[in-house]
Structures are given as structure tokens and as C-alpha cells.
Tab-separated table of C-alpha atoms in Angstrom:
chain	number	residue	atom	x	y	z
J	1	MET	CA	116.543	76.836	89.460
J	2	LYS	CA	113.114	75.715	88.701
J	3	ARG	CA	111.125	78.991	87.064
J	4	TYR	CA	107.382	78.432	86.331
J	5	ALA	CA	105.143	80.138	83.730
J	6	PHE	CA	103.859	83.156	84.927
J	7	ASP	CA	100.437	82.338	83.580
J	8	GLU	CA	100.625	78.883	85.356
J	9	ILE	CA	101.270	80.741	88.944
J	10	VAL	CA	98.467	83.373	88.233
J	11	SER	CA	96.055	80.416	87.278
J	12	HIS	CA	96.862	78.506	90.608
J	13	LEU	CA	96.310	81.592	92.737
J	14	LYS	CA	93.241	82.667	91.521
J	15	ASN	CA	92.133	78.605	91.543
J	16	THR	CA	93.065	78.576	95.308
J	17	GLY	CA	91.579	81.507	96.178
J	18	TYR	CA	94.150	83.976	97.072
J	19	VAL	CA	93.516	86.520	94.296
J	20	TYR	CA	90.024	87.380	92.515
J	21	GLN	CA	89.333	89.468	89.169
J	22	GLY	CA	87.559	92.425	90.737
J	23	SER	CA	84.008	92.958	89.517
J	24	GLU	CA	84.148	89.797	88.112
J	25	ILE	CA	80.433	88.966	87.680
J	26	TYR	CA	80.115	92.319	85.859
J	27	GLY	CA	82.595	91.516	83.395
J	28	GLY	CA	85.525	92.557	85.379
J	29	LEU	CA	87.700	96.081	85.915
J	30	SER	CA	91.113	96.281	83.855
J	31	ASN	CA	94.115	95.813	86.163
J	32	SER	CA	91.520	95.445	89.637
J	33	TRP	CA	92.200	92.962	91.727
J	34	ASP	CA	90.497	91.617	95.103
J	35	PHE	CA	92.462	89.495	97.630
J	36	GLY	CA	90.545	86.250	98.209
J	37	ILE	CA	90.216	84.022	101.438
J	38	LEU	CA	93.852	82.882	101.302
J	39	GLY	CA	95.247	85.950	99.876
J	40	SER	CA	93.976	88.515	102.454
J	41	TYR	CA	95.337	86.402	105.087
J	42	LEU	CA	98.777	86.094	103.431
J	43	LYS	CA	98.602	89.975	102.827
J	44	LYS	CA	97.487	90.911	106.771
J	45	ASN	CA	100.510	87.829	108.103
J	46	ILE	CA	103.019	90.382	105.747
J	47	LYS	CA	101.786	94.000	106.959
J	48	ASP	CA	101.965	92.619	110.491
J	49	LEU	CA	105.657	91.225	110.058
J	50	TRP	CA	106.397	94.489	108.453
J	51	TRP	CA	105.079	96.621	111.173
J	52	ARG	CA	106.373	94.150	114.032
J	53	GLU	CA	110.233	94.769	112.880
J	54	PHE	CA	109.805	97.817	111.597
J	55	ILE	CA	108.200	99.416	114.139
J	56	GLU	CA	107.317	97.628	117.154
J	57	LYS	CA	110.801	95.726	117.827
J	58	ASN	CA	112.694	99.078	116.822
J	59	PRO	CA	113.038	101.756	119.953
J	60	ASN	CA	113.842	104.437	117.356
J	61	ASN	CA	110.405	104.192	115.588
J	62	VAL	CA	107.182	105.211	115.962
J	63	GLY	CA	103.759	104.326	113.765
J	64	ILE	CA	100.844	106.464	112.567
J	65	ASP	CA	97.771	106.156	109.995
J	66	SER	CA	97.173	109.602	108.127
J	67	ALA	CA	94.413	110.484	105.892
J	68	ILE	CA	94.337	109.159	102.130
J	69	LEU	CA	92.729	112.695	101.077
J	70	MET	CA	94.969	115.338	101.803
J	71	ASN	CA	95.170	119.456	101.265
J	72	PRO	CA	95.672	119.987	97.948
J	73	LYS	CA	98.438	122.367	98.667
J	74	THR	CA	100.499	119.418	100.108
J	75	TRP	CA	100.762	118.239	96.515
J	76	GLU	CA	101.690	121.462	94.970
J	77	ALA	CA	104.481	121.469	97.679
J	78	THR	CA	105.850	118.476	96.322
J	79	GLY	CA	105.755	119.040	92.901
J	80	HIS	CA	103.377	116.155	92.139
J	81	LEU	CA	101.132	118.868	90.556
J	82	LYS	CA	103.060	119.918	87.996
J	83	GLY	CA	105.559	117.130	87.718
J	84	PHE	CA	104.127	113.622	88.552
J	85	SER	CA	103.559	112.838	84.859
J	86	ASP	CA	104.643	110.207	82.504
J	87	SER	CA	104.936	110.885	78.942
J	88	MET	CA	102.155	108.648	77.001
J	89	VAL	CA	102.165	107.381	73.113
J	90	ASP	CA	99.424	106.130	70.903
J	91	CYS	CA	99.769	104.107	68.127
J	92	LYS	CA	97.621	105.685	65.416
J	93	GLU	CA	97.180	102.261	63.352
J	94	CYS	CA	95.806	99.723	66.405
J	95	LYS	CA	95.234	102.425	68.901
J	96	SER	CA	97.413	100.893	71.738
J	97	ARG	CA	98.843	103.412	74.366
J	98	TYR	CA	102.506	103.071	75.958
J	99	ARG	CA	104.521	104.897	78.310
J	100	ALA	CA	106.889	106.103	75.978
J	101	ASP	CA	109.660	105.690	78.308
J	102	GLN	CA	108.728	102.058	78.540
J	103	LEU	CA	108.701	101.462	75.016
J	104	ILE	CA	111.677	102.969	74.023
J	105	GLU	CA	113.615	101.102	76.862
J	106	GLU	CA	112.082	97.968	75.819
J	107	ALA	CA	112.760	98.238	72.407
J	108	THR	CA	116.378	99.709	72.363
J	109	GLY	CA	117.823	98.907	75.930
J	110	ILE	CA	118.094	102.769	76.526
J	111	SER	CA	116.698	104.358	79.546
J	112	ALA	CA	114.507	107.316	78.518
J	113	ASP	CA	114.043	108.621	82.167
J	114	GLY	CA	114.162	112.358	82.642
J	115	LYS	CA	113.668	112.829	79.132
J	116	THR	CA	111.045	115.643	78.150
J	117	PRO	CA	108.305	114.697	75.851
J	118	GLU	CA	110.065	116.036	72.759
J	119	GLU	CA	113.639	114.403	73.544
J	120	MET	CA	111.481	110.985	73.733
J	121	ASP	CA	109.827	111.647	70.319
J	122	GLU	CA	113.131	112.213	68.654
J	123	MET	CA	114.361	108.644	70.478
J	124	ILE	CA	111.420	106.852	68.577
J	125	GLU	CA	111.646	108.652	65.720
J	126	ASN	CA	115.317	107.688	65.180
J	127	HIS	CA	115.240	104.310	66.509
J	128	ASN	CA	112.134	103.775	64.420
J	129	ILE	CA	110.550	101.969	66.698
J	130	VAL	CA	107.366	100.262	66.139
J	131	CYS	CA	104.570	99.334	67.936
J	132	PRO	CA	104.646	95.795	69.507
J	133	LYS	CA	101.112	94.923	68.592
J	134	CYS	CA	100.538	95.530	64.806
J	135	GLY	CA	104.556	96.557	64.219
J	136	LYS	CA	103.690	99.839	62.584
J	137	HIS	CA	105.704	102.851	63.082
J	138	ASN	CA	103.169	105.431	63.278
J	139	PHE	CA	102.865	107.414	66.630
J	140	THR	CA	100.960	110.355	68.384
J	141	ASN	CA	103.328	112.501	69.764
J	142	ALA	CA	104.390	112.302	73.336
J	143	ARG	CA	102.353	114.016	75.888
J	144	PRO	CA	102.626	113.975	79.542
J	145	PHE	CA	99.829	112.479	81.665
J	146	ASN	CA	99.311	113.344	85.026
J	147	LEU	CA	99.203	110.226	87.297
J	148	MET	CA	97.025	111.169	90.227
J	149	PHE	CA	93.130	110.375	90.583
J	150	LYS	CA	91.364	113.399	90.811
J	151	THR	CA	88.040	113.527	93.022
J	152	TYR	CA	85.947	116.892	94.746
J	153	ILE	CA	84.984	116.904	98.178
J	154	GLY	CA	82.051	118.449	99.357
J	155	THR	CA	78.984	119.213	97.206
J	156	LEU	CA	79.925	121.318	94.244
J	157	GLU	CA	82.064	120.047	91.570
J	158	ASP	CA	84.333	123.102	91.015
J	159	ALA	CA	88.052	124.339	91.000
J	160	LYS	CA	87.862	124.974	94.896
J	161	SER	CA	86.804	121.265	95.754
J	162	VAL	CA	89.491	119.343	93.765
J	163	VAL	CA	91.612	117.054	95.936
J	164	TYR	CA	93.400	114.098	95.053
J	165	LEU	CA	93.723	110.605	96.066
J	166	ARG	CA	97.326	110.190	97.284
J	167	PRO	CA	99.701	108.936	94.999
J	168	GLU	CA	102.190	108.040	97.849
J	169	THR	CA	101.683	107.663	101.867
J	170	CYS	CA	105.071	109.282	102.733
J	171	GLN	CA	103.753	112.889	102.561
J	172	GLY	CA	101.230	112.314	105.249
J	173	ILE	CA	104.393	111.394	107.802
J	174	PHE	CA	105.984	114.638	106.306
J	175	VAL	CA	103.393	116.899	107.399
J	176	ASN	CA	102.544	115.293	110.843
J	177	PHE	CA	106.801	115.508	111.985
J	178	ASN	CA	105.813	118.180	114.106
J	179	ASN	CA	102.808	116.353	115.649
J	180	VAL	CA	104.859	113.107	116.017
J	181	LEU	CA	107.895	114.881	117.436
J	182	ARG	CA	105.926	116.592	119.942
J	183	THR	CA	103.844	113.918	121.152
J	184	SER	CA	106.459	110.719	121.217
J	185	ARG	CA	109.196	113.136	122.370
J	186	LYS	CA	111.526	111.212	120.451
J	187	LYS	CA	115.191	112.708	119.366
J	188	ILE	CA	116.929	112.260	115.991
J	189	PRO	CA	117.760	109.721	114.835
J	190	PHE	CA	113.904	107.987	114.851
J	191	GLY	CA	111.473	107.129	111.876
J	192	ILE	CA	107.664	107.383	111.323
J	193	GLY	CA	106.212	104.633	109.941
J	194	GLN	CA	102.642	103.630	108.351
J	195	ILE	CA	100.862	101.190	105.870
J	196	GLY	CA	97.984	102.636	103.808
J	197	LYS	CA	96.451	102.863	100.849
J	198	SER	CA	97.816	105.006	97.841
J	199	PHE	CA	96.848	105.271	94.106
J	200	ARG	CA	98.368	105.873	90.877
J	201	ASN	CA	96.432	106.412	87.274
J	202	GLU	CA	98.704	104.256	85.422
J	203	ILE	CA	98.897	104.321	81.889
J	204	THR	CA	99.754	100.781	81.221
J	205	PRO	CA	99.342	98.319	84.280
J	206	GLY	CA	100.188	95.069	84.230
J	207	ASN	CA	101.892	91.556	85.050
J	208	PHE	CA	98.918	90.830	87.803
J	209	ILE	CA	99.429	92.953	90.785
J	210	PHE	CA	103.037	94.087	89.760
J	211	ARG	CA	101.986	97.321	88.447
J	212	VAL	CA	98.301	98.412	89.686
J	213	ARG	CA	96.475	101.478	89.916
J	214	GLU	CA	95.264	101.035	93.932
J	215	PHE	CA	97.879	99.382	95.863
J	216	GLU	CA	99.044	99.263	99.551
J	217	GLN	CA	102.760	101.042	100.691
J	218	MET	CA	104.426	99.972	104.079
J	219	GLU	CA	106.619	103.149	104.075
J	220	LEU	CA	109.415	104.378	106.973
J	221	GLU	CA	110.836	107.694	107.105
J	222	PHE	CA	113.905	107.738	108.978
J	223	PHE	CA	114.969	111.228	110.090
J	224	CYS	CA	118.538	111.728	111.035
J	225	GLU	CA	121.296	114.417	111.256
J	226	PRO	CA	122.434	115.667	108.132
J	227	GLY	CA	126.064	113.511	107.574
J	228	GLU	CA	124.483	110.421	109.116
J	229	ASP	CA	122.368	109.811	106.369
J	230	LEU	CA	124.408	107.532	104.099
J	231	LYS	CA	125.533	105.465	107.197
J	232	TRP	CA	121.695	105.320	107.690
J	233	PHE	CA	120.955	104.496	104.276
J	234	GLU	CA	123.272	101.718	104.047
J	235	TYR	CA	121.552	100.149	107.282
J	236	TRP	CA	117.931	100.082	105.934
J	237	VAL	CA	119.337	98.732	102.656
J	238	ASP	CA	120.536	95.467	104.614
J	239	ALA	CA	117.913	95.420	106.786
J	240	CYS	CA	115.277	95.512	103.933
J	241	TYR	CA	116.980	92.857	102.545
J	242	ASN	CA	117.602	90.767	105.617
J	243	PHE	CA	113.878	90.872	106.213
J	244	ILE	CA	112.855	89.408	102.843
J	245	LYS	CA	115.960	86.681	103.132
J	246	ARG	CA	114.031	85.493	106.487
J	247	MET	CA	110.576	85.393	104.885
J	248	GLY	CA	112.255	82.454	102.755
J	249	VAL	CA	112.756	83.980	99.473
J	250	LYS	CA	115.658	82.199	98.088
J	251	GLU	CA	118.606	84.583	97.970
J	252	GLU	CA	119.454	83.307	94.219
J	253	ASN	CA	116.369	85.395	92.920
J	254	LEU	CA	117.233	88.254	95.061
J	255	ARG	CA	119.780	91.669	94.025
J	256	VAL	CA	120.639	94.943	95.622
J	257	ARG	CA	121.157	97.436	92.395
J	258	ALA	CA	122.283	100.887	93.461
J	259	HIS	CA	121.047	103.765	91.000
J	260	ASP	CA	123.348	105.654	88.979
J	261	GLN	CA	123.621	109.083	88.943
J	262	LYS	CA	121.406	109.327	85.871
J	263	GLU	CA	118.624	107.366	87.245
J	264	LEU	CA	118.778	109.043	90.737
J	265	SER	CA	115.709	111.255	91.307
J	266	PHE	CA	116.716	114.926	91.747
J	267	TYR	CA	115.875	115.285	95.408
J	268	SER	CA	117.949	111.697	96.104
J	269	LYS	CA	121.610	111.385	97.117
J	270	ALA	CA	121.303	107.707	97.086
J	271	THR	CA	118.894	105.142	95.797
J	272	SER	CA	118.910	101.414	95.555
J	273	ASP	CA	116.126	98.783	94.893
J	274	ILE	CA	116.015	95.252	95.888
J	275	GLU	CA	114.863	93.450	92.633
J	276	TYR	CA	113.775	89.806	92.372
J	277	ALA	CA	113.827	87.476	89.534
J	278	PHE	CA	109.946	87.312	88.671
J	279	PRO	CA	108.611	84.879	85.649
J	280	PHE	CA	107.751	87.744	83.652
J	281	THR	CA	111.270	89.919	83.535
J	282	ASP	CA	114.618	89.476	84.333
J	283	TRP	CA	114.575	91.739	87.549
J	284	GLY	CA	111.845	93.452	88.787
J	285	GLU	CA	111.722	96.360	91.592
J	286	VAL	CA	109.874	95.207	95.005
J	287	TRP	CA	111.613	97.481	97.739
J	288	GLY	CA	113.060	100.897	97.016
J	289	ILE	CA	115.343	102.442	99.536
J	290	ALA	CA	116.051	106.589	99.120
J	291	ASP	CA	118.371	109.045	100.668
J	292	ARG	CA	115.850	112.116	100.294
J	293	THR	CA	117.787	114.332	101.926
J	294	ASP	CA	116.143	117.451	103.545
J	295	TYR	CA	114.081	118.059	100.602
J	296	ASP	CA	110.401	117.198	101.817
J	297	LEU	CA	110.369	119.068	105.397
J	298	LYS	CA	112.108	121.949	103.322
J	299	ARG	CA	109.512	121.930	100.531
J	300	HIS	CA	106.128	121.570	103.198
J	301	SER	CA	108.203	124.149	105.537
J	302	GLU	CA	108.060	126.772	102.411
J	303	TYR	CA	104.955	126.072	101.456
J	304	SER	CA	102.839	125.343	104.759
J	305	LYS	CA	105.113	128.714	106.431
J	306	VAL	CA	105.512	125.980	109.163
J	307	ASN	CA	108.796	125.605	110.840
J	308	LEU	CA	109.867	121.730	110.433
J	309	ASN	CA	113.108	121.904	111.951
J	310	TYR	CA	114.551	120.161	114.668
J	311	ARG	CA	116.117	121.816	118.053
J	312	ASP	CA	119.082	119.230	119.060
J	313	PRO	CA	118.491	119.008	123.077
J	314	ASN	CA	121.696	118.371	123.897
J	315	THR	CA	123.833	120.563	121.478
J	316	ASN	CA	120.886	123.396	120.811
J	317	GLU	CA	121.562	123.110	117.296
J	318	VAL	CA	119.078	123.433	114.803
J	319	TYR	CA	118.462	121.925	111.631
J	320	THR	CA	116.678	120.293	108.901
J	321	PRO	CA	116.660	116.606	109.248
J	322	TYR	CA	117.521	114.304	106.326
J	323	CYS	CA	115.789	111.448	105.562
J	324	VAL	CA	116.141	107.944	104.526
J	325	GLU	CA	112.966	105.768	103.142
J	326	PRO	CA	112.510	102.498	102.649
J	327	SER	CA	109.605	102.202	100.577
J	328	VAL	CA	107.531	98.708	99.432
J	329	GLY	CA	104.221	97.913	98.126
J	330	VAL	CA	102.683	94.938	99.750
J	331	GLU	CA	101.214	93.782	96.565
J	332	ARG	CA	104.574	92.856	95.465
J	333	LEU	CA	106.112	91.568	98.565
J	334	PHE	CA	102.877	89.368	97.944
J	335	LEU	CA	103.579	88.292	94.599
J	336	MET	CA	107.513	88.013	95.109
J	337	ILE	CA	106.579	85.643	97.895
J	338	VAL	CA	104.216	83.406	96.003
J	339	CYS	CA	106.558	83.238	92.896
J	340	ASP	CA	109.224	81.950	95.038
J	341	ALA	CA	107.177	79.358	96.757
J	342	TYR	CA	105.361	77.872	93.973
J	343	ASP	CA	106.447	74.410	92.929
J	344	LYS	CA	105.627	71.242	91.455
J	345	GLU	CA	106.970	67.526	92.463
J	346	THR	CA	106.721	64.297	91.289
J	347	LEU	CA	106.496	61.882	93.886
J	348	GLU	CA	107.885	58.003	93.895
J	349	ASN	CA	104.488	56.782	92.821
J	350	GLY	CA	104.669	59.403	89.487
J	351	GLU	CA	101.903	61.569	91.156
J	352	GLU	CA	102.430	65.076	90.758
J	353	ARG	CA	102.366	67.410	93.788
J	354	VAL	CA	101.805	71.103	93.547
J	355	VAL	CA	102.963	72.605	96.649
J	356	MET	CA	103.791	76.235	97.877
J	357	HIS	CA	106.642	76.791	99.901
J	358	LEU	CA	105.469	79.661	101.956
J	359	HIS	CA	107.036	80.506	105.298
J	360	PRO	CA	105.200	79.404	108.507
J	361	ALA	CA	104.621	83.013	109.466
J	362	VAL	CA	103.510	84.385	106.387
J	363	ALA	CA	101.511	80.746	105.387
J	364	PRO	CA	97.594	81.942	105.541
J	365	VAL	CA	96.621	78.431	107.422
J	366	LYS	CA	99.460	77.488	109.773
J	367	ALA	CA	97.849	73.815	110.547
J	368	CYS	CA	94.728	71.675	109.498
J	369	ILE	CA	93.440	69.350	111.934
J	370	CYS	CA	92.476	66.007	109.794
J	371	PRO	CA	90.390	63.439	111.689
J	372	LEU	CA	91.423	59.998	110.128
J	373	VAL	CA	88.231	59.211	109.944
J	374	LYS	CA	84.689	60.958	110.778
J	375	LYS	CA	83.970	59.111	113.491
J	376	LEU	CA	87.304	60.657	115.238
J	377	THR	CA	85.890	64.337	114.078
J	378	PRO	CA	84.491	64.856	118.249
J	379	ASN	CA	87.742	64.227	119.099
J	380	ALA	CA	89.819	66.149	116.578
J	381	ARG	CA	87.411	68.967	116.683
J	382	GLU	CA	88.373	69.477	120.214
J	383	ILE	CA	92.163	69.929	119.347
J	384	PHE	CA	90.715	72.648	116.498
J	385	ASP	CA	88.807	74.242	119.052
J	386	ASP	CA	91.789	74.803	121.325
J	387	LEU	CA	94.268	75.647	119.051
J	388	ILE	CA	91.804	78.212	116.832
J	389	ASN	CA	92.400	80.761	120.106
J	390	GLU	CA	96.019	81.046	119.200
J	391	PHE	CA	96.294	79.952	115.301
J	392	HIS	CA	94.793	80.625	112.414
J	393	VAL	CA	93.885	76.855	111.604
J	394	GLU	CA	91.455	74.801	109.365
J	395	PHE	CA	89.597	71.772	109.874
J	396	ASP	CA	89.337	69.053	106.896
J	397	GLU	CA	87.317	65.959	107.104
J	398	ALA	CA	86.316	65.587	103.345
J	399	GLY	CA	88.263	62.648	101.549
J	400	THR	CA	91.413	60.548	102.082
J	401	VAL	CA	93.806	61.415	104.288
J	402	GLY	CA	96.209	62.208	101.135
J	403	LYS	CA	93.871	64.130	99.565
J	404	ARG	CA	93.561	66.335	102.390
J	405	TYR	CA	97.467	66.197	102.429
J	406	ARG	CA	97.665	67.460	99.059
J	407	ARG	CA	95.327	70.131	99.277
J	408	ASN	CA	96.980	71.680	102.044
J	409	ASP	CA	100.478	71.657	99.884
J	410	ALA	CA	98.864	73.597	97.034
J	411	ILE	CA	97.798	76.056	99.394
J	412	GLY	CA	100.585	76.632	101.574
J	413	THR	CA	99.408	74.942	104.743
J	414	PRO	CA	103.014	74.141	106.921
J	415	TYR	CA	101.477	71.128	108.940
J	416	CYS	CA	98.830	68.632	109.079
J	417	ILE	CA	97.701	66.978	112.038
J	418	THR	CA	96.101	63.855	112.098
J	419	TYR	CA	93.756	62.421	114.781
J	420	ASP	CA	93.849	58.546	114.245
J	421	PHE	CA	92.733	55.544	116.660
J	422	ASP	CA	96.046	55.560	118.248
J	423	SER	CA	95.463	59.134	119.856
J	424	LEU	CA	92.662	57.622	121.625
J	425	GLU	CA	95.248	55.741	123.560
J	426	ASP	CA	98.693	57.762	123.559
J	427	ASN	CA	97.101	61.301	123.360
J	428	ALA	CA	99.188	62.082	120.970
J	429	VAL	CA	98.649	62.946	117.235
J	430	THR	CA	100.927	62.808	113.883
J	431	VAL	CA	102.268	65.935	112.234
J	432	ARG	CA	103.207	65.641	108.711
J	433	ASP	CA	105.956	68.676	107.731
J	434	ARG	CA	104.163	70.226	104.269
J	435	ASP	CA	108.042	70.426	102.738
J	436	THR	CA	109.662	67.168	103.401
J	437	MET	CA	106.430	65.033	103.868
J	438	VAL	CA	108.289	63.749	107.219
J	439	GLN	CA	105.627	62.724	109.783
J	440	GLU	CA	106.093	62.642	113.884
J	441	ARG	CA	104.297	62.162	116.785
J	442	VAL	CA	103.374	64.684	119.249
J	443	LYS	CA	101.694	65.055	122.320
J	444	ILE	CA	98.624	67.149	122.105
J	445	ALA	CA	99.378	68.734	125.170
J	446	ASP	CA	102.407	69.970	123.801
J	447	LEU	CA	100.785	70.948	120.205
J	448	LYS	CA	100.678	75.036	120.909
J	449	ASP	CA	104.438	74.993	121.928
J	450	TYR	CA	105.466	72.802	119.021
J	451	LEU	CA	103.670	75.111	116.628
J	452	LYS	CA	104.806	78.196	118.280
J	453	LYS	CA	108.638	77.234	117.780
J	454	LYS	CA	107.974	76.363	114.043
J	455	ILE	CA	105.959	79.384	112.987
J	456	GLU	CA	108.431	81.904	114.492
J	457	PHE	CA	109.847	84.385	112.573
């Protein structure tokens, strides 16, 4: 298996217009990224595929779009106001800041999840952990740092007007449980999904778009009868894993890791992460699937004083549903896909070819129409004008056909369609496959059906 330097992949994404530095003309903003021409299409394709597979094609599931700003009591009920924090430490020598648990785990291999700040101080001292940047053992005491962004609503900036940017999208689903039940007439088991922005004031974001403060989540909350939850948990682990494989990610770079008892969140009965072998680490979490039991609905019932129970229409039994949550960040799926797709090949003539082996369904550009010479541009443009109604295609007449092929290989375009002089006689074009570089002749009248079959997910 080839592994390329992460900096090389990031540089390629920036140079080809997948990702830009946020606020670049002002010197940027730490760990802020904008998705460019190609990146915005890739993100959209990922989200569209997820929505199609997990919501539209699943008769048990429905979708919503909840607000980013929520009543602050929401976060009181979930425990975020008190407990949604990381412990941070500062190096007194070079002023570098670290998440204490990450500092400990990277230095010792011992997990500090769930440890109090005082326990983390003791671990740093007992293991004589030093600053990764300056090598000195001189840290401040660990102290909690709330991860939620605070803002104000209304005209006055006082305690009564405080609201928070949501740190996760799932709570918008839980608080709408009764609304969805009433308006959809769904019966257990059923799921509610959504795609939306979340915000976490991470102490140490990094690794490009892997850990950022502003990100998109695709979350499904699947409600089921207590006792049926572990069956559905396994179902959704398999469904998420297979979805990633279908997007063309190499299975050798994937694994499913079940959390042991010490790792589980206090509300979780079972949790598994789908992890990918990123170039910057051995394994990084991409998709988390958790059995959240009935914790969320019960907490919101308690704090809102609204009954969020479910009455089975067949048995008349009343209970609080259990919930299985498959949650994935769009940016992490994006990063996994491009890391897995990036490749360099040496051709027979010694030329190096950079190619992105993206699945046609997620590739930003589905095909590029290339007239062999500019004299044939009007004829080729007719094909472009026809295909653009159904596919995101581009038109390229600059440079030799070979150079146009290389440009499209580098951005992941799966097919190049060349209109040549023979096309004037046989009403056919040459279609070149990005991965195999094999060329075949296809009738112009058959092009739409040809591309639909090739792009099908």
C-alpha cells in the first residue's frame, strides 16, 4: 500500500482548488478553511449520497433541519454547560497550550479519558511528561475549558441573553421528537436524521480539516424499543462501514474499533468507531456509532416537563425509546476520501501522473468534454450543452489533449470525452477512463445512459 506524506496531499488540495485557507488575504485564521470550487462539489456529493442512502431510501427514516441556536436550557439538560469541557495545560517556558489528555496519551500511551484535572496533573508529574515543543517539564495545573462558543441574542449583552452555538446537531432532533412523531405518524422503530453545522472551541485543533472548530455533521438518531437496541446498533455499524466501502475507500485502510468499558460515555451502552489509517496517524476516528439508551429523551423530559414517551399503538405499552446514533463529520469523510484517492504513477514514457481515484459518484466533475482541436469546438460544445442538464461536466479546449487528460486526472474527473474528426462521420466520441486510461468509442446518442451507469452508486 502506498502512503504519501500528508503535507503533499494538503498541498495538492490547495493547489487544485479543493480547499483554501480561510480569510487568506488577511493572513488567515487559525484552523479555518474554506472549501473551493472542487471541494464544495465534493462536500455536496458526500452529503447528497448520505441523505439519499440513510434518509430517502430507508422507509424507517425521515429528515429535519433544526436551528443552530437553541434555548440554553437544552444544554443544561444535556450536561454541556457543566460537563462539556476538556482540561488544558500551558507550558510555562514556551507558552504552548495542550489538551492534557492528549499530552498524556501521546507521551505515555495511557488514556486519560474521564480523569479529573487533578488526576491529570498527577499523571503529568509521575511520568515526568515534557513539552513536545521545548522539552521542558514545567506546566500549569490542568484546568477545565468549556468547548461551547457563547454569544448573545437580542440587543443587550447580559446573562439573560446568553445563547450558545450548538456543539452537536443531535439535540435538535431529540427536542423535536414529539413534533416528528405527530407530523410523520411514524412508528417505532424509526430514525430522524439531519445535516448541519456544529461548533466546538477546540483547544488544539489541527491536522488540516480533521479537527476544526466549525464543522458539519451528518447524524441519525434511530429510536427503537428497549431490548432491541443492540440489534440495531450492530445493524448501523455494518450500514455505515458498507457505505464507506461503496464510496471506494480501500478496506485495508479501514477498521471498526469497539470501545471498551472504560472508554464508554456514561450514557452509552455500546460504542464503535469506524477508523481510517490517515497519513498523520496510525488510526483516526471517522464515524462513531453509539447506543445512547434512553438518556437524551429522559433528560429533556425532566428539564422541559414535556412527556417524550412513546405509546405502542399495537400493545398500548408506554416507554421511553432507546436511541442508536450513527454520527459522522462531513470534513472527516472528505479528508478520508481524498487521502485514499490521492496517487502518483510513473508511465511507460517516464512521465509522472498525479491522479485522484475518486468514486464517480463523489467526484466533483463527472466528465470533461474536449474538442481535439479548436476548429471542432462548436460540435463539442453541443455535447457539453446537452450533458450539463444532467451532470456536472466541464469543457476544456486549452493545450494538447494529453495535457487536458493530466489536468483532469489530478482533480479526479473520471471520464474525458474527446470529439475528433471521426466524430463528424460516425457520430461517436472517444471516452477515456481516468483509472485505466483505456479509451472506447461511444455513440453520442448513448452518452447520457453510458455516464449514468458509470456514475451509479
